[in-house]
Short mmCIF file of C-alpha atoms and ligand atoms in Angstrom, two decimals:
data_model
loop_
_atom_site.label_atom_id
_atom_site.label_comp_id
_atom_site.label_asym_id
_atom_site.label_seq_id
_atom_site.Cartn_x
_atom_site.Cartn_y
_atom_site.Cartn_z
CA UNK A 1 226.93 57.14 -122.90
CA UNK A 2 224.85 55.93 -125.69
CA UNK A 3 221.66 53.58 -126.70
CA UNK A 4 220.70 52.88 -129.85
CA UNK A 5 217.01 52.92 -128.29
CA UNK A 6 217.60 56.72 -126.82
CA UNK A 7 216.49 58.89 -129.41
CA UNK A 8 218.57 61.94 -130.82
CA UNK A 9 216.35 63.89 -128.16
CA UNK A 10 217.26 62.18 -125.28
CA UNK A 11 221.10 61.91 -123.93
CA UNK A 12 223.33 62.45 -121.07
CA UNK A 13 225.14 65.91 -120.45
CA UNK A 14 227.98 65.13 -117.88
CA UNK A 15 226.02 62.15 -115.60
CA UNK A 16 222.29 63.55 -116.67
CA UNK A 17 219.89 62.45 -118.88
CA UNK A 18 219.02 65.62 -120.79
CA UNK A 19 215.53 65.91 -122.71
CA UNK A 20 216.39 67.87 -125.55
CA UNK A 21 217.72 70.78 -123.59
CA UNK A 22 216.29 70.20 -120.01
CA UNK A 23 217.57 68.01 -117.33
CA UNK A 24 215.34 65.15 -116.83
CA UNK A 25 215.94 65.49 -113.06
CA UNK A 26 214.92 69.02 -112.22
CA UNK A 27 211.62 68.61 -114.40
CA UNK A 28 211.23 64.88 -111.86
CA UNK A 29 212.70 67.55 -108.83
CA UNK A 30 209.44 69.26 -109.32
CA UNK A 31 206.46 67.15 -110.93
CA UNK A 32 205.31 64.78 -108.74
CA UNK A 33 206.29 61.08 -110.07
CA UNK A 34 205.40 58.97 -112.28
CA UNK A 35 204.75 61.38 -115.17
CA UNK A 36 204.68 60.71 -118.76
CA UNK A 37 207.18 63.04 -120.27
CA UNK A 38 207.62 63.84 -123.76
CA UNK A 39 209.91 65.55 -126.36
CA UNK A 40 208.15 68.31 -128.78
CA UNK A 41 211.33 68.16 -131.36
CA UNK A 42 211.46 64.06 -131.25
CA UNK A 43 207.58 64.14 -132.65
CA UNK A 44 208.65 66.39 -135.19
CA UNK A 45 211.63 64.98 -136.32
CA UNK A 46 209.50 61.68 -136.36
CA UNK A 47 206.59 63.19 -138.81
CA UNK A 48 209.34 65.22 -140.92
CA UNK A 49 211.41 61.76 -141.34
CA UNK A 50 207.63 59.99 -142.69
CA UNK A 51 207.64 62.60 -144.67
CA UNK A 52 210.35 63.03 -146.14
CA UNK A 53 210.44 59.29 -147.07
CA UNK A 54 207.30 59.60 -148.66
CA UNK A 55 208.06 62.70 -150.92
CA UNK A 56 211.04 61.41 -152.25
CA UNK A 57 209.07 58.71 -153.97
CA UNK A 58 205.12 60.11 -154.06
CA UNK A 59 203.85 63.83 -155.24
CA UNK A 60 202.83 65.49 -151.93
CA UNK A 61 199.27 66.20 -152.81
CA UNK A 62 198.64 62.55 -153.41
CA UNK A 63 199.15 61.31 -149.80
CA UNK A 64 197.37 62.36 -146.06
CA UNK A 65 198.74 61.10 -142.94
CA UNK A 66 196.36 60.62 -140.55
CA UNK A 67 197.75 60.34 -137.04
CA UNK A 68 196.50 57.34 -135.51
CA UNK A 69 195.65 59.15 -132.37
CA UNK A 70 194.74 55.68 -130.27
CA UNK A 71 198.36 55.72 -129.55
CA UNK A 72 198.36 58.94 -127.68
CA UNK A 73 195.87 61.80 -127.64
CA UNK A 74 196.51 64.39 -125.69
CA UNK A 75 194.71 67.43 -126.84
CA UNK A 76 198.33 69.41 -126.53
CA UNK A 77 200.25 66.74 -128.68
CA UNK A 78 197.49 66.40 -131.15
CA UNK A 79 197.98 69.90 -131.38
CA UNK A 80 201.41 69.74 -132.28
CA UNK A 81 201.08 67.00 -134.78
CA UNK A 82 198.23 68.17 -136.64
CA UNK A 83 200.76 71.62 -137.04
CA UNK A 84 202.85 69.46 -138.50
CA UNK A 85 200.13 68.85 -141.39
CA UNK A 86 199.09 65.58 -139.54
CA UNK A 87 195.67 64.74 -139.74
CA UNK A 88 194.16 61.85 -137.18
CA UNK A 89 192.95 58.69 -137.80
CA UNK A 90 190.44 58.08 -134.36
CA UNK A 91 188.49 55.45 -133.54
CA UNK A 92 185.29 56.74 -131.42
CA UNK A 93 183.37 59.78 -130.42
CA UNK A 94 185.66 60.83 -127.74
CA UNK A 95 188.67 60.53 -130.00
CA UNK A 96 186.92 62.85 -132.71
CA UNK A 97 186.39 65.42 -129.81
CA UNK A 98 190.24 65.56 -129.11
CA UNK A 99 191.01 65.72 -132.75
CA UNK A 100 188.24 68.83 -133.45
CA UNK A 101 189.93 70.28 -129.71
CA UNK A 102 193.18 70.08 -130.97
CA UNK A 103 192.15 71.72 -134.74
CA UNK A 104 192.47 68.96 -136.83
CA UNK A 105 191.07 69.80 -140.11
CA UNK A 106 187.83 67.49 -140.20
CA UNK A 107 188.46 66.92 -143.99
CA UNK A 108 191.42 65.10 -142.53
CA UNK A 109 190.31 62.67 -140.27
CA UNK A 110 189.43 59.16 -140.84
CA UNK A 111 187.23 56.82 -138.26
CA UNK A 112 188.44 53.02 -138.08
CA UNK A 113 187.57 50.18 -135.65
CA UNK A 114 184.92 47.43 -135.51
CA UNK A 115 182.13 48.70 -133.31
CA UNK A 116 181.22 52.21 -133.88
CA UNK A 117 177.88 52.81 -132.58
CA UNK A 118 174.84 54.87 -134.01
CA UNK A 119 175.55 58.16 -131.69
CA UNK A 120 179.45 57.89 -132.73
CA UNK A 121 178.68 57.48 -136.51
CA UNK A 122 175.89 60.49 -136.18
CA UNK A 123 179.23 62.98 -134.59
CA UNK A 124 181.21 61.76 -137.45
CA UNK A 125 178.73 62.36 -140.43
CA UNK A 126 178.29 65.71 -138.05
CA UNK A 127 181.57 66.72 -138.30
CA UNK A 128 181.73 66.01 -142.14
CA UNK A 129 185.02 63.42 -141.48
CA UNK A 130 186.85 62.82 -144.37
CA UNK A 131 185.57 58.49 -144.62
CA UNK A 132 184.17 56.23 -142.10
CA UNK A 133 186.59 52.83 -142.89
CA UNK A 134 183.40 49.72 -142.69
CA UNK A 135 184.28 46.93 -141.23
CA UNK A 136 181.10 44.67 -141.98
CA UNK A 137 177.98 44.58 -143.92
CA UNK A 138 175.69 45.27 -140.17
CA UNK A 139 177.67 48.48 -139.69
CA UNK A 140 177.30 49.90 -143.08
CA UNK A 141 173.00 49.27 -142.76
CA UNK A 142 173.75 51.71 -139.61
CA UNK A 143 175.91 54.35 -141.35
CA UNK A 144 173.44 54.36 -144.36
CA UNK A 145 170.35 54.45 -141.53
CA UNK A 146 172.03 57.45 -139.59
CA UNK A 147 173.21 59.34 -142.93
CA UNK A 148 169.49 59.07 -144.36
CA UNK A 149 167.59 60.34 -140.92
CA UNK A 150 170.99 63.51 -141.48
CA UNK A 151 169.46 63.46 -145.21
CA UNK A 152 173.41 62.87 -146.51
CA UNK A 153 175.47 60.76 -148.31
CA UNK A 154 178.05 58.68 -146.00
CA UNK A 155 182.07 58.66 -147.41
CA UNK A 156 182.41 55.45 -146.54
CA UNK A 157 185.97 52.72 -147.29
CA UNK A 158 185.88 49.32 -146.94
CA UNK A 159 188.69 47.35 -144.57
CA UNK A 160 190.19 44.81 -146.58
CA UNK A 161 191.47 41.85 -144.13
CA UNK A 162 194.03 40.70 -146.18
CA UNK A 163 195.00 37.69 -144.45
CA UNK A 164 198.84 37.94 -143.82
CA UNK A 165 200.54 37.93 -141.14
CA UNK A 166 202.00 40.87 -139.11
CA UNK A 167 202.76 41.82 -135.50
CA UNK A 168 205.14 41.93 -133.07
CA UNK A 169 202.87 40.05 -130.50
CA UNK A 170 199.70 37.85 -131.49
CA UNK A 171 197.99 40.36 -129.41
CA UNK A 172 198.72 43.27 -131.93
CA UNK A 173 197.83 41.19 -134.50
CA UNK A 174 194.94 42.57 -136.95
CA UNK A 175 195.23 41.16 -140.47
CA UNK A 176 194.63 37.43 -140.35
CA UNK A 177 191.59 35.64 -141.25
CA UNK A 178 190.85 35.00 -137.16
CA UNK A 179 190.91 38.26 -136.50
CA UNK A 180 187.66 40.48 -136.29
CA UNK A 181 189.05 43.23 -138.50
CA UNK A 182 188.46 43.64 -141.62
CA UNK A 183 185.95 42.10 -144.79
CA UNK A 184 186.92 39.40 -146.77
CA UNK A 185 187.43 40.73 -151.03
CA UNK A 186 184.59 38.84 -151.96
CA UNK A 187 182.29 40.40 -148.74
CA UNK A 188 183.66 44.17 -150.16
CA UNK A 189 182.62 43.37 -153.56
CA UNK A 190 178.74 42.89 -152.44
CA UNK A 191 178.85 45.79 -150.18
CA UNK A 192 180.51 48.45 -152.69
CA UNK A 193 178.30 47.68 -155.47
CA UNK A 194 174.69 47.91 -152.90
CA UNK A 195 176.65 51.42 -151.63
CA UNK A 196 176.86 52.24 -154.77
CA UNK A 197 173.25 52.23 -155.18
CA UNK A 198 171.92 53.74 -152.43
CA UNK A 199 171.63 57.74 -151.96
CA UNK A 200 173.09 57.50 -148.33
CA UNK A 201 176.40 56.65 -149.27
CA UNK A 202 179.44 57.51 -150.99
CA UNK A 203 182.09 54.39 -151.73
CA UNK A 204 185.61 56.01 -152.34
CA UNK A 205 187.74 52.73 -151.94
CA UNK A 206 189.08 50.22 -149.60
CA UNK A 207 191.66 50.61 -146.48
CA UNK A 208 194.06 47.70 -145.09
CA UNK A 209 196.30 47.51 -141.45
CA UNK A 210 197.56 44.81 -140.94
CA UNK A 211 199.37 44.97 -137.55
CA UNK A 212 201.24 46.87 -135.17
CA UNK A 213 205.32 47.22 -134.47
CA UNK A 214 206.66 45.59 -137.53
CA UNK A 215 210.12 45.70 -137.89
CA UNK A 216 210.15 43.79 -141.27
CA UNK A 217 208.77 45.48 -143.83
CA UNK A 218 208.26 42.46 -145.43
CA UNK A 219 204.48 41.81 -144.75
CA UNK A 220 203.55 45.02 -146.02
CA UNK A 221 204.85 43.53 -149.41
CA UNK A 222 202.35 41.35 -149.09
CA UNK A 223 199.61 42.93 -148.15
CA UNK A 224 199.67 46.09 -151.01
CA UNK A 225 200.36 43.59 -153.72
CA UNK A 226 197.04 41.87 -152.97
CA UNK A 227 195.51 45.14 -152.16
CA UNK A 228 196.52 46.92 -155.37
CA UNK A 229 194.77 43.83 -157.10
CA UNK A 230 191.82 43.99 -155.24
CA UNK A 231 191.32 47.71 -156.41
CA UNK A 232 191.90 46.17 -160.18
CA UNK A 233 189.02 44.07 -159.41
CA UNK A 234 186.90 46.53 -158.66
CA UNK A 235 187.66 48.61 -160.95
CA UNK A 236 186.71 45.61 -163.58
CA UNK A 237 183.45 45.47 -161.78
CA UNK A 238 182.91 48.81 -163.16
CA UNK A 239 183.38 50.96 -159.42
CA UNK A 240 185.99 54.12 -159.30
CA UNK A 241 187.81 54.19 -156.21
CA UNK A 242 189.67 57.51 -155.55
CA UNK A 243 191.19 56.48 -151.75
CA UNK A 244 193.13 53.78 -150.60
CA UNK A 245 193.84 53.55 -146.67
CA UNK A 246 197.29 51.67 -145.88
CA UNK A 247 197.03 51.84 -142.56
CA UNK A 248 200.07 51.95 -139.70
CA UNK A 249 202.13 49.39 -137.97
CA UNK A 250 205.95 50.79 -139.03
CA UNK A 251 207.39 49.97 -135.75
CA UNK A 252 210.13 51.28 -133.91
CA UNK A 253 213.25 50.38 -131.74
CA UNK A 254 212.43 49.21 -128.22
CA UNK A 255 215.85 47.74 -127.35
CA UNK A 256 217.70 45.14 -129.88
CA UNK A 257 215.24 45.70 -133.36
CA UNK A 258 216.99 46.79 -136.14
CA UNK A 259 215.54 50.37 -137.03
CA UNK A 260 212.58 49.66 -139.64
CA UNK A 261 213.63 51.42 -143.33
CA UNK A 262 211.15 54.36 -143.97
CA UNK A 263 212.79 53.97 -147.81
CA UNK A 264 211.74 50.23 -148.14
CA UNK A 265 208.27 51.29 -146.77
CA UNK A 266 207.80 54.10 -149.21
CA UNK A 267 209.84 52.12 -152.13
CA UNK A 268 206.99 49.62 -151.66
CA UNK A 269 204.25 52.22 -151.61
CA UNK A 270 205.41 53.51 -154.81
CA UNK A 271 205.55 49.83 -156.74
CA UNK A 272 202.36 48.43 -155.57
CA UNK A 273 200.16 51.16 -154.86
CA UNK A 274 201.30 54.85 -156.09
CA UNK A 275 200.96 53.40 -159.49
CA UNK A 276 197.04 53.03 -159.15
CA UNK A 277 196.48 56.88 -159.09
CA UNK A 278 194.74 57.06 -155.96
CA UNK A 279 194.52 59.08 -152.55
CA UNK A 280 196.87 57.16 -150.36
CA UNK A 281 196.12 57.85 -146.34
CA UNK A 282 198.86 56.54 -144.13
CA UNK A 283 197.83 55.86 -139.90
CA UNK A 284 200.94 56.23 -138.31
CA UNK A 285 200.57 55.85 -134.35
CA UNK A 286 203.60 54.32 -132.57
CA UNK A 287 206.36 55.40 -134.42
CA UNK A 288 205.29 59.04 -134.34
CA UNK A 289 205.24 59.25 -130.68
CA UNK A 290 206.60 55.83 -129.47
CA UNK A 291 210.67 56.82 -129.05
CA UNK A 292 209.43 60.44 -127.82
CA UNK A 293 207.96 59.32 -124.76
CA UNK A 294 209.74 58.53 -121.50
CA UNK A 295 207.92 57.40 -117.77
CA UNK A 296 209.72 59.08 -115.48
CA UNK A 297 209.51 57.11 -111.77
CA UNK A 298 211.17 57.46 -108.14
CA UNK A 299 212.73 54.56 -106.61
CA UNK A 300 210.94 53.69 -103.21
CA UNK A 301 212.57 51.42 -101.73
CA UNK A 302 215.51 48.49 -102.73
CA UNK A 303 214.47 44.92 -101.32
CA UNK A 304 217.04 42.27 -101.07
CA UNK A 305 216.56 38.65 -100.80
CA UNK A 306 218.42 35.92 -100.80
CA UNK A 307 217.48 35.25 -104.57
CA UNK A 308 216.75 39.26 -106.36
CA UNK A 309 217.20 42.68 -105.80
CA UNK A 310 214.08 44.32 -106.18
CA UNK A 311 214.34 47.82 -107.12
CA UNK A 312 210.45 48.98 -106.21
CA UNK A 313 209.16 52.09 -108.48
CA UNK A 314 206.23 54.29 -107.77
CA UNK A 315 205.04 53.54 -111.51
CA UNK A 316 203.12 50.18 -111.73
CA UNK A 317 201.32 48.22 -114.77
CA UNK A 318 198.54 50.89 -114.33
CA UNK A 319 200.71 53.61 -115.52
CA UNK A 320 202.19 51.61 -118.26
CA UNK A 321 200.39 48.32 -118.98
CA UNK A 322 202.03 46.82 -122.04
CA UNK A 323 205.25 44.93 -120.71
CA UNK A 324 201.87 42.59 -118.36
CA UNK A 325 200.01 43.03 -121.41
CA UNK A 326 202.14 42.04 -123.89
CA UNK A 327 205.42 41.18 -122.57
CA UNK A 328 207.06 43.96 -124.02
CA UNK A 329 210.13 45.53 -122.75
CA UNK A 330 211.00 49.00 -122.20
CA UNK A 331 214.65 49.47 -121.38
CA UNK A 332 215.23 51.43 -117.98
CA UNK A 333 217.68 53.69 -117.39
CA UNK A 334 219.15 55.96 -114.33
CA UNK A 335 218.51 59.77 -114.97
CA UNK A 336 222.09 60.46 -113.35
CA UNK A 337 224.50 57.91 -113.59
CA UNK A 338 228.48 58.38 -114.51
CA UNK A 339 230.30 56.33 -117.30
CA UNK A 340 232.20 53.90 -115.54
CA UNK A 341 229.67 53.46 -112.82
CA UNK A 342 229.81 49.76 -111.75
CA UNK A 343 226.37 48.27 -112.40
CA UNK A 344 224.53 45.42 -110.97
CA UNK A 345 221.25 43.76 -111.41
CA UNK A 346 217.51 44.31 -110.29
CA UNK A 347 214.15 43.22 -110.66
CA UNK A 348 212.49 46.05 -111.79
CA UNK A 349 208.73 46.17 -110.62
CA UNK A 350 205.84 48.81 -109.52
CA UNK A 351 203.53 48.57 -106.33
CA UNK A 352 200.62 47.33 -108.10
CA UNK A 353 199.34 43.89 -106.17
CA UNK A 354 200.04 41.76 -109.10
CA UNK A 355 202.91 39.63 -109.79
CA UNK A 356 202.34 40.67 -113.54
CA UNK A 357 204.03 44.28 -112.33
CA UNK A 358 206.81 43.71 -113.66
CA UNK A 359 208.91 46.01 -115.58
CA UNK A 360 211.80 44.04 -116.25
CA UNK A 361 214.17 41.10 -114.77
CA UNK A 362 217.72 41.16 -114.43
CA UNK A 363 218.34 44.89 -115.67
CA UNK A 364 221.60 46.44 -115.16
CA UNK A 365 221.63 49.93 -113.40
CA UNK A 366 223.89 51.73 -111.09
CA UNK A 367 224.96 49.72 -108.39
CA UNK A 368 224.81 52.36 -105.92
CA UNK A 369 221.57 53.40 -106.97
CA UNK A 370 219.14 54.30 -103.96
CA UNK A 371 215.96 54.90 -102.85
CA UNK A 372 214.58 58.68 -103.90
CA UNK A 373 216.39 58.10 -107.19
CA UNK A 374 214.76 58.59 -110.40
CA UNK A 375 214.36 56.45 -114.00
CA UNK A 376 213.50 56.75 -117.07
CA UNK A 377 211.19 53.96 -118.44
CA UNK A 378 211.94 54.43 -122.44
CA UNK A 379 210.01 53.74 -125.35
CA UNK A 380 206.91 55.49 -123.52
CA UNK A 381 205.39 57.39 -125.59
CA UNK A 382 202.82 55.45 -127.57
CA UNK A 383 200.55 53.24 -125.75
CA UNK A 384 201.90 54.41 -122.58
CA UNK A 385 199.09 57.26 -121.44
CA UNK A 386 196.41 56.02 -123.57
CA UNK A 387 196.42 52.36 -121.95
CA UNK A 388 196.79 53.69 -118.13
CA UNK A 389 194.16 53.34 -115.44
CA UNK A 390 193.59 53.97 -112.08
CA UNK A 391 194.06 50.11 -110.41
CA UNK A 392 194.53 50.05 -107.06
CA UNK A 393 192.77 53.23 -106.96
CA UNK A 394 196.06 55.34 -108.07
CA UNK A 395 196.42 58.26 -109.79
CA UNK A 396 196.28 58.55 -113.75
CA UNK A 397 199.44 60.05 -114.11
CA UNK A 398 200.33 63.46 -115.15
CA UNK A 399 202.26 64.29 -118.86
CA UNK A 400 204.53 66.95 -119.30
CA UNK A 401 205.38 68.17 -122.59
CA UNK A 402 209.14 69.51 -123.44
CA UNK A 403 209.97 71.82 -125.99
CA UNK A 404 213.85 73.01 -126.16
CA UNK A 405 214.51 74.26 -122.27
CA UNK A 406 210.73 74.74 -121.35
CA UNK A 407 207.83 72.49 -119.89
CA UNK A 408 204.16 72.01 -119.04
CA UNK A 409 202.36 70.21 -117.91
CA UNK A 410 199.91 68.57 -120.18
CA UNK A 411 197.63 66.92 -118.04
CA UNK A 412 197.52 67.16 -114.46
CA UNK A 413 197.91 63.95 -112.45
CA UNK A 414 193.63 62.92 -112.16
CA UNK A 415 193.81 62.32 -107.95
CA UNK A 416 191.19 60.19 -105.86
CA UNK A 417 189.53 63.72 -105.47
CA UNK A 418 188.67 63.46 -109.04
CA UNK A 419 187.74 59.62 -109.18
CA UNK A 420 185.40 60.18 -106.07
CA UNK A 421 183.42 62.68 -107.30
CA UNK A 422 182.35 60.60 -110.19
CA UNK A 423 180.83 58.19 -107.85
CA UNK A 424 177.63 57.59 -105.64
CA UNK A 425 176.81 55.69 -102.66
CA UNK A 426 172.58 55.24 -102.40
CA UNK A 427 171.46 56.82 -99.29
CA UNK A 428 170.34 53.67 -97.99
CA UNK A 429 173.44 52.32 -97.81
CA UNK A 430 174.94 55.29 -95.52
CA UNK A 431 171.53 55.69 -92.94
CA UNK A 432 170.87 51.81 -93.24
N1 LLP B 1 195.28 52.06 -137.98
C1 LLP B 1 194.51 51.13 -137.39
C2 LLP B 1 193.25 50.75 -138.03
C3 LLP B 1 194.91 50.53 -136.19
O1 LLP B 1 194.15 49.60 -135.63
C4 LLP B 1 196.14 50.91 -135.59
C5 LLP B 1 196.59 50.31 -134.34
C6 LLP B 1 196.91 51.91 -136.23
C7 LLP B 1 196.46 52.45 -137.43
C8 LLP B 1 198.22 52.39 -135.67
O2 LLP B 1 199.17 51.38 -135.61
P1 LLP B 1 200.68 51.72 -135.24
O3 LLP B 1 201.26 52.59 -136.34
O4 LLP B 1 200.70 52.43 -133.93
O5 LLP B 1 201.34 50.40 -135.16
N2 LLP B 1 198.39 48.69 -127.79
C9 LLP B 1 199.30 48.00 -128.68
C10 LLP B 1 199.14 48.44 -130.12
C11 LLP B 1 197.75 48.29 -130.65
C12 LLP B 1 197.58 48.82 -132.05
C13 LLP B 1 196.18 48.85 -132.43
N3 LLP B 1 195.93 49.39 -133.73
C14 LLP B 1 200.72 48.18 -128.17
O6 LLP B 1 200.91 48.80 -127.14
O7 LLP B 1 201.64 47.66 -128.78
#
């Protein structure tokens, strides 16, 4: 039995899904369900394949990647990637915490998004990050404010918004002129030549991403042709960039894509932008730790009616939000299941109270599949964790890392016990 979306870490032994070498079912036998479950060797072999694509056609000292962290950040897997040489690309306070918890080299860490606020740029100039990527003229008056009161110069990029479009979903958008990432050229120009005069602030160049889960790598094109010019311009106007941010959004296979080229990525690297002699930081997030990641979830109970079989999981939207979010689908698969099993078809959904809990419609699984039988939700690992709540007042689920034929748990499951004690009722309230 084989997927093309199962990654080489994943696959069945006899009629069980194996996690590199550890039956998913006894690790489900004794961690209470859902968990998030990952694979140690699939991370690596993700980074190593990045890599490798990238030293074939660019000296190794002139590139950093710089986990973007957003798409999972547990302390334990940040760990793990930033062994691999990784270092993080974060985007707020609590984000930089992980990445200094997990000992990521601060010299390695960039800080992106659109609203960082005065206390979050203060722990980054702290922590002496490697550039704070500006996303408009307001927020660079506040990192020049906060790096004068630390009596410091701020590394500071600019984010390009090239205007092209990229995406998988409207929603993971980022690069278009309606989105709110991102300066226009002419915007950058202004702001690189007043940080070039003031004390508080170090311009080193310019940083692009355009959008997430692209499977063509055709946008990218694009988008580093006009970037390389832009850095030509600026260079005319007399500045000397020495970084240049690409950015993520390689995507990866979530059922039917055809498997994004790492060489086309890195051939285009090398035409448009190796050529310019600068630092080049790459932000991986999803395809680092997307395919690595399963949800692991008990069947409760099977509902018949005249119109659907409803297979009802203990995982819901909360635990994994993106198929309501963005209509994405995650295949699902049996963790024991034989190879000429008949199959039939279910409505896949969790116990949230929202028809948008939906995993999937008409998927094909075992037909004699019953209740107290586990799946595995693929594709989990990136977005997954980071994007879960506690609707309905459920648990945040627990992760469990895998490593060969061991486990731990990551992060225990955060109970009502936890969420309560957070909270307050007045007094009056109780003797009123
Ligand atoms: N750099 C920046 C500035 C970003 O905004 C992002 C993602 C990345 C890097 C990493 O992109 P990646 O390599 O993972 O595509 N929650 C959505 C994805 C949102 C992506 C946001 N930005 C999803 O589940 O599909």
């Amino acid at each position: 039995m084989s997927s093309q979306f199962l990654s080489p870490c994943f696959s069945y032994k006899k009629s069980n899904l194996y996690i590199e070498n550890l039956s998913v079912n006894e690790v489900a036998e004794t961690v209470k369900t859902p968990f998030y479950l990952y694979s140690a060797a699939q991370i690596k072999a993700n980074i190593a394949h990045l890599q490798s694509a990238l030293s074939d056609v660019l000296p190794d000292d002139h590139y950093t990647v710089c986990y973007a962290c957003k798409a999972l950040n547990n302390v334990a897997i940040m760990r793990l990637i930033g062994q691999q040489g990784c270092g993080a690309d974060i985007v707020s306070s609590g984000e930089l915490t992980r990445a200094s918890q997990a000992g990521i080299a601060h010299d390695k860490i960039v800080f992106s998004g659109v609203g960082k606020s005065r206390e979050e740029i203060a722990h980054a100039l702290q922590a002496g990050i490697r550039q704070i990527n500006v996303e408009s003229g307001a927020e660079l008056k506040l990192i020049e404010s906060v790096a004068q009161e630390m009596a410091m110069a701020a590394p500071v990029v600019f984010r390009l918004n090239p205007d092209v479009k990229a995406g998988a979903h409207e929603k993971i958008s980022t690069g278009q002129k309606e989105n709110k990432f991102g300066l226009e050229a002419k915007a950058i120009k202004d702001l690189y030549r007043y940080a070039e005069d003031s004390s508080h602030l170090t311009p080193r160049g310019i940083s692009l991403h355009i959008g997430s889960q692209l499977i063509d790598m055709s946008p990218f094109d694009t988008a580093y042709k006009i970037a390389a010019d832009f850095v030509t311009e600026l260079r005319s106007a007399g500045h000397s960039p020495d970084t240049i941010d690409l950015g993520g959004g390689i995507g990866i296979i979530y059922d039917q894509e055809d498997k994004p080229d790492l060489s086309t990525y890195a051939a285009l690297v090398a035409k448009h932008i190796a050529p310019l002699g600068l630092h080049m930081i790459f932000e991986p997030g999803r395809m680092i730790v997307g395919d690595a990641g399963l949800l692991i979830s008990k069947v409760m109970y099977i509902k018949e009616t005249d119109h659907k079989s409803f297979l009802i999981l203990d995982a819901g939207m909360n635990d994994l939000l993106r198929p309501a979010l963005y209509d994405s689908f995650h295949p699902i698969i049996a963790l024991q299941t034989t190879e000429n099993e008949e199959h039939r078809l279910f409505d896949i959904v969790g116990p949230v109270c929202e028809s948008a809990d939906v995993f999937g419609k008409n998927i094909s699984l075992p037909r004699n599949i019953t209740a107290n039988s586990y799946v595995a939700i693929t594709g989990a690992g990136a977005y997954g964790a980071t994007m879960s709540s506690n609707y309905n007042a459920r648990d945040i689920t627990a992760e469990v890392l895998v490593s060969d034929s061991r486990f731990d748990i990551i992060r225990r499951p955060i109970n009502i016990e936890d969420q309560l004690s957070f909270e307050n009722t007045p007094e009056y309230l109780i003797s009123g």
